Structures are given as structure tokens and as C-alpha cells.
Amino acid sequence: MSFGAENVTVAGRLDDVSLTCRRGMVTAICGPNGAGKSTLLAVIAGLIKPDAGRAVMGGRSLGAVSLAQRAQWLGYLPQTPEVAWDVSVEVLISLGRLPWRGAPAAETQAAIEDAIAAMDLQDLRHRPVSTLSGGERARALMARVLATQPGWILADEPFASLDLSHGAALMQRFRQQARAGKGVVLVLHDLATAMNHADQVLVLAKGRVEAEGPPEMALSRDVIGRVWNCPAHWLGEPGERALSIGAPAPLAVDLRQQF
Amino acid sequence: MNLRFVLLLVLALAAAVPLSLLAGRVWINPLAAETQSASVILLQLRLPRAVLALVLGAGLGAAGAAMQGYLRNPLADPGLFGIAPGAALGAVLSFWTGYASAPWMLPLFALIGAGGAMTLLALIAGRGGGVALFTLAGLMVSSLAGALMSLAISLTPSPFAMSEIVTWMMGSLADRSWREVWIATPLTLTGLGVLLYAGRDLDAMTLGEMAARTLGVEPLRLQALIILGVGLVVGAGVAVAGIIGFVGLMVPHLVRPLTDRKPSSLIVPSALAGALLLLFADCLCRILPLSGGELRLGIALSLLGAPFFLRLLLKMRRGMVA
């Protein structure tokens, strides 16, 4: 079942972008600041209506899928999640079950427990969210998405405030979900994470697709040099790559020509 | 925890209602032999008044909880959307035109005013369903209704009508009869039902508008439910009792720490606590000796509410509210 965007244009932010994500794969969307990564994720989550093109789910236009159905299929973690009330971690996670109105209580509880365990929140489950650190909060919010048990997980910078071990555990969880036949789409800032853990990478710059394909290809040094304006090369073996970055190239405009 | 809290509130209400019936300018001794006048006071004066306090208090408490949940703001109040000023404008017009003296006309005018404000609100807020625009639309409706009300008051044909309007606007349950109960109760109960139905969507709003949409909330539908639920409750309240502020602001606050803080968990306890608060405040109005009549309920609640509001603001300044 395919999922993604077909020739999507959002004025000023995306220009004719197509993306096909597949179940069983981790898809990473990378690009410099302001490239349109979050906008693209919001489009395929059905939150932004594109000016042209369409978001697709299972061959159908996303607009034709009811909100209730989408809510069960898609779990979306926004870049800057908010929690309006000082609920406990467990109550926060239980909000992820809202799309499953009328599900048996046992099933609901099992999904919540599973999400708590996956994000290592057993000790924090009764804590009010206001008392959590940034990373703990991020884990609780991710657990909320996992509790929905969606077919597709869309997460905007899910590792941004996680420490090393929790970040690694979450990545493992994403891989596990993909192996179980679910689709995972991540907006990633860190190219090494995308290189080592994604199955396919889409590189955006200024709202356009610059490269697409398996990570070794889409994140080649040529692409990184061109898109991020940075001489860089990969160290290590596939799966354990690290990025070595040189000094950024001088600005494309040669100042001497202006005088 | 929630269930126990609700039971406790129900018990408190069960104790408070009979006590409130005994209190007033004339205290009634339940142990004394029944007299004609005591039973008239109880059944025709105090019982409808107590029922009205319960109904309006419950409606305002629940509407406050729903509004705070919808706007994700602990300072939101059912008065914010301009529905109360709309209803008040309708009532003022009934005084102005002289129809208020005919039975049913004042509440009818007020309900038409509330309905007008709700329609205007829905039209201005448009089809986007965004909360910020909606709040601004509410402020606009509110100030428009307020201005028209002032205009109507300033153009009142007789000083008698003017004094009637001003007294009425202060909000009171004095001299209300079963007729008012029959007007307010079905509307309020319908409104309460709508707000309870919106509870799940309000829970999703905890995570923000975007995340709520991905959890299956249709913003327009939720907005319509809120306008309808709050409108019915507030419109019914203003139609029979004038403007009663602060219940919707105070009650959810007092109740929230005793629940799991999810908006849906707050609606029923807020309704019960609102009923209790209004019953208490109304008793206070009856008991307090005041030359030239009794203390107005709206004034009593504002007097209680202002220090409460200040405390809340000070707490927020220290960053402790959520």
C-alpha cells in the first residue's frame, strides 16, 4: 500500500514534490533549514492542503479518507508538540487511543502498557508532564503516538531532545515497526541517523527534491556538498557511518565580482 | 479517583439542597409543625429558586470546563464568546420595547439574542475551524452586543425601564418561579449533553489543534458543538436570571486538581460543583441583611470571583498554573 505525495506544491514552501513511502521501510526526509521538510510531512499527514498535487494513501487521495479512518492509520508527532494541561504521563499516552472509540478496555490498556514499555516510562507513568525533563517529555509524547498503534508513523524530528540511549532505543523501535510491516516516515536533521537507519531518503532544498533513493546514494558527498554547501565525507562501514565535515564553502556569490 | 470525587459532590449537593430551603429572610424550622405560609415559602419560592440555582450552576460550570478545554486556556470563561451579551441584549430590547411585562417574552427575547450571537459567531469564524479566529470572533460579537446594549440603555424611553434593565442585568434568582425552571432546564440539559458529547474531542485538543486533527477531531464539528452547547447553557441562564459571571471561570479551576485534568473528566464534576457554588451564593444573597432588598447574585459572585481571579493571576505569574 503506497503512501505519500504526488506532485505537491504549497505556495512558497514546496514546489512539485513527490514522495512514495512504503510499508516495511523507514523513510527519512532530510534537508537544510527551511527546505520544506515539516511542510511535506504535514501535507502527507493531511494537515496542510496542497495548492496543487495531492497526498495519497493506499492509492486513494488522502482527502477521500475520513478523518476517523486517518486517525487510526496515521500517528503524527509534530515538531513542537504541546500539552495544554498538566496531565500525568499515563493520561497523556492514553490520548493516543482516542481514535479507537469503542475498542475493548483490555485492548486499550494493553496498547498503553506497550507504549509505556517501549519508551521506558514505567517509573514516570504517574508523574505530571510539567515535572518532566525535555527528553522525558519527548519520550512521553512519542509513546502517545505509539499507543495509537497506527499503520504509519510520521514523526518530525523525534530524536531532537533524546539522549543517546533513548534515541537509539527509539530508532530500534522504528526499525521493529517497519519490520512488522508498518511504514515509518521521519523528518531528520541528523544525516548520520538517516544514513545508518533509513531505507530510503528524500533530500529537499528550497522546497524542491534534490535527491531520492537509498541513503548511500541520496546522501552521497556530492549531494551533501551541493545541498548543504559543505565539503563532507562519510567515515566507517555502512550501518555505522559517521560524517566528517570540512569548512563550509565560501558563499556562492563571489564578492570580488561586485566591486 | 474521579468517580469518588463525583460521588462526594453528589452527597454534598444532597445535603446542601434541603439546608438551602430552610435558609432565608424567614428561617424555617423543619421540626416545627407545618404551617400554610411555610409550605408556600418552600414550594413556591425556595424550591424553584434552588432548582434554578442547581440547573444554572451546573450549566455554567460545565460550559466553563468545556470552554477552557477548547481554548486550552485556564482563563477562558463562557462569557468570552459574546453569547451572554447577546442574550442580555435581547433581554434589554424586551424591556425597551415594553414586551418584558408580558409573560415568557423576556426569556424569549433573550434566547433570540443568544441565538443571534451564536449564528453571528459561526458566520464570522468561518469554515476554517481555527481557535484563534474563533476567539477573536467571540470578542467582536461580545463588544458589538455590549455596545448595542449600552445604546439601548441610553435611549431607554422611561427611567422606570432603565432601572429595571440595570437591576435585571446584575443577575438574580430572586422571585423566580417554576416557569423559569421550565424554560431553563430543558435547554441547559440539552446543552450539557452536547458538551459531554464533545468531551473526547476536547481531550484531543490537549495536544494542540494540529495533533487533535490527526487524532480524528474535525475542527468545524467541534466548534459547532461548542457554540451549541455553550450557547444553550449560557442563553438559558441569561434568559431566566440575567448575567451571572465567574462560575464558569472559578469552578473548573477549583475542580481540576482533584481530577486527572483531562477536559472530559472535568465536565461532570464542574457541573456538580457549579450547582453547589450557585446554591451557596444564592443562599448567601438571601441571608445577608441588606437594606432595600437582597444582594444580587451576579454581584455576590463577582465579589467572590475577583479575589479568586487575582489569586489565579498571581499563581500564573509564578508559573504554577496548568
XYZ file of C-alpha atoms in Angstrom:
581
model
C 0.000 0.000 0.000
C 1.670 3.204 -1.091
C 1.604 6.378 0.822
C 2.998 9.797 0.158
C 2.728 12.847 -2.037
C 2.122 13.297 -5.745
C 3.446 16.497 -7.342
C 2.650 18.538 -4.288
C 3.035 22.298 -4.403
C 2.477 24.567 -1.413
C 2.995 28.218 -2.307
C 6.366 29.437 -1.107
C 7.245 26.187 0.626
C 7.095 23.164 -1.677
C 7.473 23.029 -5.423
C 6.231 19.935 -7.257
C 7.421 17.398 -4.691
C 6.615 13.722 -4.989
C 7.375 11.115 -2.371
C 6.406 7.471 -2.232
C 6.780 5.748 1.120
C 6.362 2.016 1.516
C 5.309 -0.210 4.324
C 8.180 -2.109 5.882
C 10.526 0.801 5.309
C 11.886 3.713 7.255
C 11.770 6.793 5.030
C 13.786 9.833 6.048
C 13.164 13.379 4.823
C 16.340 15.452 5.071
C 17.349 18.938 4.043
C 18.748 22.228 5.326
C 16.682 24.626 7.443
C 13.664 25.935 5.608
C 13.791 23.214 2.953
C 10.135 22.319 3.469
C 10.627 19.035 5.374
C 7.999 19.685 8.044
C 5.623 21.112 5.453
C 5.908 17.924 3.395
C 5.261 15.791 6.477
C 2.235 17.904 7.362
C 0.927 17.518 3.798
C 1.133 13.728 3.863
C -0.413 13.753 7.351
C -3.351 15.632 5.839
C -2.773 18.766 7.924
C -1.913 21.113 5.074
C -3.943 21.115 1.904
C -1.540 21.492 -1.009
C -2.201 24.176 -3.622
C -1.524 21.607 -6.326
C -0.973 17.857 -6.300
C -2.277 15.569 -3.600
C -1.383 13.438 -0.638
C -2.043 9.764 -1.272
C -2.849 6.828 0.921
C -3.280 3.333 -0.468
C -3.699 4.726 -3.959
C -6.535 6.946 -2.757
C -6.378 10.666 -2.342
C -5.958 11.364 1.383
C -8.811 13.862 1.178
C -11.151 10.975 0.327
C -10.259 9.119 3.534
C -12.366 10.083 6.557
C -10.661 11.807 9.478
C -11.605 8.952 11.786
C -10.009 6.424 9.464
C -6.884 8.539 9.030
C -6.567 8.876 12.782
C -6.358 5.110 13.107
C -3.881 4.735 10.255
C -1.577 7.668 10.903
C 0.285 8.545 14.053
C 1.752 12.027 13.789
C 4.289 13.601 16.102
C 4.543 17.366 15.493
C 7.880 19.143 15.673
C 6.860 21.261 18.636
C 4.253 19.217 20.468
C 2.207 20.920 23.119
C 0.388 19.612 26.164
C -2.170 22.138 27.383
C -2.985 20.583 30.756
C -0.715 19.155 33.361
C -1.902 15.571 32.953
C 0.074 12.547 34.070
C 2.270 10.643 31.638
C -0.213 7.787 31.570
C -3.176 10.046 30.796
C -1.136 11.762 28.077
C -0.352 8.400 26.480
C -3.984 7.323 26.747
C -4.897 10.235 24.445
C -3.287 8.182 21.682
C -6.206 5.762 21.996
C -8.827 8.400 21.156
C -9.101 7.282 17.501
C -10.173 3.830 18.686
C -13.521 4.788 20.098
C -15.328 1.734 21.378
C -12.300 -0.569 21.454
C -12.365 -3.120 24.303
C -10.847 -1.742 27.512
C -8.332 -4.584 27.722
C -7.017 -3.814 24.242
C -6.734 -0.126 25.089
C -4.849 -0.840 28.288
C -2.520 -3.284 26.518
C -1.663 -0.676 23.881
C -0.931 1.902 26.583
C 1.248 -0.525 28.538
C 3.099 -1.444 25.379
C 3.806 2.195 24.580
C 4.939 2.865 28.153
C 7.342 -0.068 27.987
C 8.625 0.887 24.531
C 9.572 4.368 25.696
C 10.901 3.220 29.066
C 8.364 5.264 31.018
C 7.380 2.780 33.731
C 8.869 4.903 36.506
C 7.359 8.112 35.180
C 3.833 6.967 34.417
C 2.185 8.822 37.302
C 4.290 11.972 37.037
C 2.619 15.191 35.817
C 4.114 16.220 32.478
C 5.172 19.600 33.872
C 7.724 17.858 36.087
C 9.407 16.002 33.222
C 12.696 16.998 31.614
C 12.695 17.854 27.913
C 13.815 14.377 26.922
C 11.369 12.607 29.214
C 8.569 14.721 27.811
C 9.633 13.871 24.270
C 9.520 10.172 25.166
C 6.045 10.526 26.655
C 4.811 12.328 23.536
C 6.303 9.642 21.298
C 4.627 6.988 23.453
C 1.329 8.774 22.800
C 1.878 8.244 19.061
C 2.864 4.598 19.550
C -0.215 3.947 21.698
C -2.417 4.563 18.662
C -0.685 1.583 17.024
C -1.023 3.243 13.634
C -0.113 1.654 10.329
C 2.046 4.678 9.559
C 4.174 6.665 11.952
C 5.030 10.206 10.891
C 7.446 11.955 13.221
C 9.025 15.363 12.907
C 12.491 15.310 14.486
C 11.683 12.581 17.007
C 15.274 12.384 18.265
C 15.773 16.102 18.790
C 15.834 16.061 22.589
C 16.501 12.409 23.352
C 19.702 11.250 24.999
C 21.954 8.679 23.339
C 20.415 5.501 24.723
C 16.800 6.605 24.427
C 17.449 7.862 20.906
C 18.968 4.516 19.965
C 16.082 2.648 21.597
C 13.540 4.727 19.679
C 15.344 4.106 16.390
C 15.318 0.407 17.167
C 11.622 0.668 17.837
C 11.058 2.356 14.469
C 13.044 -0.409 12.717
C 10.999 -3.005 14.581
C 7.762 -1.346 13.468
C 8.996 -1.304 9.886
C 9.922 -4.995 10.091
C 6.423 -5.674 11.358
C 5.077 -4.226 8.112
C 4.339 -0.693 9.218
C 5.546 2.436 7.484
C 7.758 4.971 9.236
C 8.387 8.464 7.872
C 10.805 10.684 9.763
C 11.973 14.234 9.302
C 15.620 14.037 10.315
C 18.143 16.713 10.932
C 20.988 14.357 11.680
C 22.297 12.936 8.411
C 24.202 10.097 10.089
C 20.965 8.752 11.609
C 19.330 8.873 8.193
C 22.390 7.249 6.573
C 22.595 4.388 9.057
C 18.955 3.614 9.760
C 16.735 4.749 6.912
C 15.840 2.528 3.972
C 15.157 5.436 1.708
C 15.973 9.121 1.904
C 14.408 12.166 0.293
C 16.600 15.254 0.246
C 14.776 18.564 -0.035
C 16.239 22.009 -0.575
C 14.256 25.199 -1.001
C 11.068 23.215 -1.473
C 12.407 21.020 -4.273
C 13.561 17.414 -4.365
C 17.340 17.321 -4.696
C 17.908 13.590 -4.318
C 15.920 10.484 -3.595
C 16.802 6.852 -3.091
C 18.765 4.551 -0.831
C 20.778 6.535 1.738
C 24.227 5.783 0.267
C 23.029 7.369 -2.951
C 20.739 10.151 -1.740
C 23.246 11.314 0.866
C 26.389 10.990 -1.232
C 29.135 13.542 -0.663
C 28.188 15.268 -3.901
C 24.628 15.786 -2.714
C 25.722 16.973 0.724
C 28.246 19.345 -0.843
C 25.641 20.757 -3.194
C 22.651 20.968 -0.849
C 24.287 21.863 2.462
C 27.121 23.740 0.846
C 29.557 21.739 2.962
C 32.513 19.557 1.965
C 31.874 16.318 3.839
C 32.645 12.660 3.545
C 31.434 9.534 5.231
C 33.663 7.517 7.552
C 33.225 3.922 8.703
C 31.318 0.976 7.301
C 27.730 1.004 6.041
C 25.377 0.948 9.005
C 27.969 2.628 11.228
C 28.711 5.710 9.190
C 29.838 8.981 10.673
C 30.045 12.272 8.832
C 33.274 14.187 8.683
C 32.592 17.800 7.855
C 35.058 20.320 6.458
C 34.754 24.087 6.494
C 31.697 25.353 4.606
C 32.480 26.510 1.100
C 32.591 30.264 0.527
C 29.234 31.780 -0.355
C 28.195 31.131 -3.886
C 28.289 34.834 -4.736
C 31.833 35.889 -5.369
C 32.150 39.246 -3.670
C 35.039 40.339 -5.843
C 32.800 40.489 -8.858
C 30.646 43.068 -7.187
C 33.403 45.684 -6.852
C -10.444 8.906 41.850
C -12.785 10.737 39.569
C -15.801 8.623 40.485
C -15.223 9.075 44.198
C -14.959 12.823 43.722
C -18.208 12.897 41.753
C -19.958 10.875 44.447
C -18.669 13.249 47.086
C -20.072 16.212 45.167
C -23.423 14.474 44.774
C -23.539 13.836 48.516
C -22.647 17.441 49.240
C -25.457 18.567 46.963
C -27.899 16.162 48.595
C -27.090 17.739 51.935
C -26.986 21.320 50.697
C -30.339 21.420 48.900
C -32.578 20.762 51.948
C -30.477 23.114 54.058
C -30.756 25.850 51.461
C -34.523 25.531 51.534
C -34.586 26.398 55.212
C -32.375 29.460 54.903
C -33.611 32.927 54.065
C -35.173 36.019 55.484
C -37.680 33.743 57.157
C -35.893 30.739 58.638
C -37.931 27.610 58.586
C -37.702 25.178 61.435
C -38.047 21.689 59.974
C -39.102 20.322 63.357
C -41.944 22.752 63.878
C -45.461 21.897 62.841
C -46.129 22.645 59.195
C -47.866 25.910 58.572
C -49.567 27.219 55.498
C -47.070 30.015 54.953
C -44.051 27.753 55.451
C -45.192 25.351 52.768
C -45.885 28.230 50.369
C -42.431 29.656 51.001
C -40.863 26.246 50.500
C -42.723 25.056 47.436
C -43.450 28.268 45.579
C -40.467 30.429 46.463
C -37.462 28.491 47.635
C -37.740 25.194 45.810
C -37.925 26.672 42.293
C -35.133 29.014 43.240
C -32.960 26.142 44.486
C -33.706 24.078 41.373
C -32.834 27.048 39.207
C -29.571 27.581 41.076
C -28.697 23.918 40.544
C -29.578 23.963 36.856
C -27.843 27.239 36.017
C -24.830 26.460 38.186
C -24.423 23.071 36.563
C -24.690 24.573 33.099
C -22.247 27.384 33.755
C -19.726 25.106 35.481
C -19.778 22.604 32.633
C -19.659 25.340 29.985
C -16.610 26.827 31.704
C -14.862 23.467 31.739
C -15.639 22.927 28.060
C -14.512 26.447 27.096
C -11.241 26.100 28.953
C -10.665 22.743 27.312
C -11.497 24.055 23.873
C -9.393 27.197 24.116
C -6.677 25.370 26.090
C -6.675 28.306 28.419
C -7.412 28.235 32.145
C -8.687 31.813 31.992
C -11.447 31.126 29.481
C -14.991 31.768 30.603
C -18.347 31.048 28.947
C -18.895 34.807 28.703
C -15.992 35.107 26.289
C -17.883 34.207 23.136
C -20.367 37.007 23.299
C -23.325 34.689 23.781
C -24.142 36.121 27.217
C -24.002 39.736 25.993
C -26.111 38.672 23.009
C -28.753 37.204 25.283
C -28.575 40.252 27.546
C -29.072 42.490 24.536
C -32.203 40.534 23.674
C -33.499 40.945 27.214
C -32.732 44.654 27.238
C -34.654 45.042 23.991
C -37.646 43.348 25.594
C -37.590 45.949 28.381
C -37.041 48.680 25.875
C -39.996 47.702 23.758
C -42.131 47.032 26.804
C -42.704 43.397 25.916
C -40.910 42.324 29.090
C -44.074 42.764 31.096
C -45.825 40.018 29.128
C -45.121 36.513 30.392
C -42.465 34.473 28.525
C -41.434 37.488 26.452
C -38.249 38.418 28.316
C -36.743 34.919 28.178
C -37.849 34.574 24.575
C -36.115 37.813 23.598
C -33.002 36.746 25.491
C -32.939 33.370 23.767
C -33.316 35.036 20.382
C -30.401 37.288 21.328
C -28.307 34.270 22.305
C -29.230 32.512 19.069
C -28.306 35.606 17.081
C -24.913 35.804 18.793
C -24.300 32.092 18.106
C -25.181 32.479 14.429
C -23.011 35.546 14.070
C -20.156 33.745 15.786
C -20.426 30.770 13.448
C -20.603 33.021 10.394
C -17.621 35.162 11.330
C -15.417 32.297 12.463
C -15.957 30.810 9.021
C -15.092 27.414 7.738
C -11.514 27.078 8.935
C -12.374 25.953 12.420
C -9.274 27.626 13.901
C -9.411 28.502 17.577
C -7.631 31.876 17.412
C -10.003 33.276 14.793
C -12.940 31.924 16.740
C -11.839 33.662 19.925
C -11.448 36.948 18.083
C -14.895 36.478 16.540
C -16.253 35.951 20.057
C -14.627 39.148 21.283
C -16.090 41.016 18.338
C -19.614 39.688 18.921
C -19.197 40.432 22.602
C -18.201 44.047 22.108
C -20.849 44.594 19.452
C -23.588 43.240 21.717
C -22.192 45.281 24.610
C -22.235 48.467 22.551
C -25.768 47.890 21.293
C -26.885 47.167 24.842
C -25.402 50.432 26.075
C -27.052 52.215 23.180
C -30.416 50.689 24.057
C -29.999 51.652 27.702
C -29.014 55.211 26.850
C -32.061 55.533 24.612
C -34.470 53.982 27.109
C -37.820 55.756 26.888
C -38.526 55.856 30.637
C -36.394 55.980 33.779
C -38.502 53.150 35.134
C -37.483 50.847 32.285
C -33.873 51.898 32.725
C -33.834 50.975 36.402
C -35.491 47.681 35.561
C -32.841 46.919 32.972
C -29.966 47.790 35.273
C -31.326 45.687 38.122
C -32.036 42.806 35.822
C -28.538 42.858 34.370
C -26.999 42.321 37.761
C -28.266 38.759 37.735
C -30.516 37.310 40.375
C -32.648 34.336 41.261
C -34.996 36.359 43.458
C -38.715 35.883 42.799
C -38.141 33.238 40.144
C -40.912 30.708 39.783
C -41.466 27.304 38.276
C -41.986 28.969 34.924
C -38.311 29.946 34.789
C -37.386 26.420 35.824
C -39.336 25.018 32.888
C -37.634 27.396 30.489
C -34.068 26.882 31.673
C -33.980 23.185 32.498
C -34.562 21.531 29.118
C -32.232 23.973 27.359
C -29.496 23.541 29.932
C -29.767 19.766 29.954
C -29.550 19.674 26.161
C -26.511 21.953 26.307
C -24.896 19.745 28.947
C -25.488 16.709 26.760
C -23.820 18.417 23.803
C -20.806 19.410 25.909
C -20.440 15.894 27.310
C -20.594 14.558 23.771
C -17.755 16.915 22.801
C -15.608 15.611 25.677
C -13.469 13.237 23.646
C -12.651 15.887 21.085
C -11.770 18.287 23.883
C -9.358 15.698 25.274
C -7.633 15.523 21.900
C -7.330 19.325 21.896
C -4.974 18.938 24.881
C -2.265 18.124 22.329
C -2.956 21.217 20.234
C -5.098 21.824 17.175
C -2.817 20.029 14.709
C -2.344 16.893 16.784
C -6.063 16.900 17.581
C -6.844 16.785 13.885
C -4.555 13.797 13.415
C -6.469 12.133 16.269
C -9.661 12.434 14.254
C -11.093 15.721 15.513
C -12.976 17.664 12.867
C -12.349 21.274 13.879
C -15.588 22.598 12.423
C -17.696 19.944 14.062
C -16.092 20.569 17.431
C -16.567 24.302 17.009
C -20.231 23.776 16.212
C -20.666 21.540 19.264
C -19.040 24.140 21.498
C -21.124 27.002 20.111
C -24.292 24.943 20.514
C -23.521 23.545 23.979
C -22.221 26.778 25.497
C -24.903 28.775 23.703
C -27.789 26.709 25.048
C -26.466 26.772 28.586
C -25.490 30.435 28.691
C -28.539 31.577 26.739
C -30.867 29.715 29.096
C -29.068 31.144 32.130
C -29.194 34.758 30.982
C -32.803 34.352 29.850
C -34.038 33.496 33.333
C -31.519 35.058 35.690
C -29.564 37.811 33.968
C -25.787 37.790 33.737
C -24.066 35.550 36.264
C -20.319 35.669 35.868
C -17.328 33.894 37.313
C -18.972 30.496 37.939
C -17.621 29.171 34.655
C -14.186 30.560 35.380
C -13.848 29.588 39.017
C -15.394 26.173 39.184
C -13.249 24.285 36.640
C -10.215 25.695 38.400
C -11.228 24.503 41.814
C -12.158 21.121 40.419
C -9.236 20.478 38.068
C -6.594 19.471 40.642
C -8.995 16.863 42.009
C -9.381 15.109 38.629
C -6.907 13.680 36.130
C -7.046 17.114 34.423
C -8.351 15.817 31.100
C -11.059 18.208 29.823
C -13.626 15.405 29.567
C -13.025 14.369 33.186
C -13.783 17.908 34.235
C -17.238 18.417 32.764
C -19.393 16.416 35.194
C -17.553 17.470 38.381
C -17.619 21.100 37.198
C -21.367 20.851 36.642
C -21.907 19.497 40.150
C -19.540 21.961 41.789
C -21.096 24.818 39.794
C -24.520 23.806 41.084
C -23.153 23.756 44.621
C -21.475 27.142 44.251
C -24.556 28.846 42.834
C -26.788 27.308 45.502
C -24.406 28.557 48.180
C -24.096 32.027 46.664
C -27.847 32.329 46.320
C -28.357 31.375 49.978
C -25.791 33.984 50.892
C -27.786 36.577 48.953
C -30.954 35.636 50.798
C -29.382 35.615 54.234
C -27.186 38.719 54.130
C -29.081 41.612 55.656
C -29.165 44.431 53.156
C -31.455 47.384 53.430
C -33.699 47.804 50.411
C -33.757 44.230 49.158
C -31.303 41.410 48.838
C -27.798 41.184 47.487
C -27.802 40.461 43.760
C -26.397 37.075 42.798
C -24.273 38.479 39.969
C -22.724 40.967 42.368
C -22.134 38.344 45.039
C -20.326 36.095 42.568
C -18.250 38.917 41.175
C -17.268 39.830 44.723
C -16.241 36.225 45.307
C -14.695 35.962 41.867
C -12.418 38.974 41.765
C -10.089 37.887 44.595
C -10.114 34.400 43.167
C -9.094 35.737 39.786
C -6.339 37.779 41.360
C -5.013 34.737 43.190
C -5.016 32.832 39.913
C -3.101 35.573 38.156
C -0.522 35.731 40.919
C -0.130 31.981 40.725
C 0.272 32.183 36.961
C 2.855 34.880 37.367
C 4.859 32.405 39.360
C 4.322 29.897 36.557
C 2.375 27.402 38.594
C -0.843 27.079 36.690
C -1.650 24.295 34.296
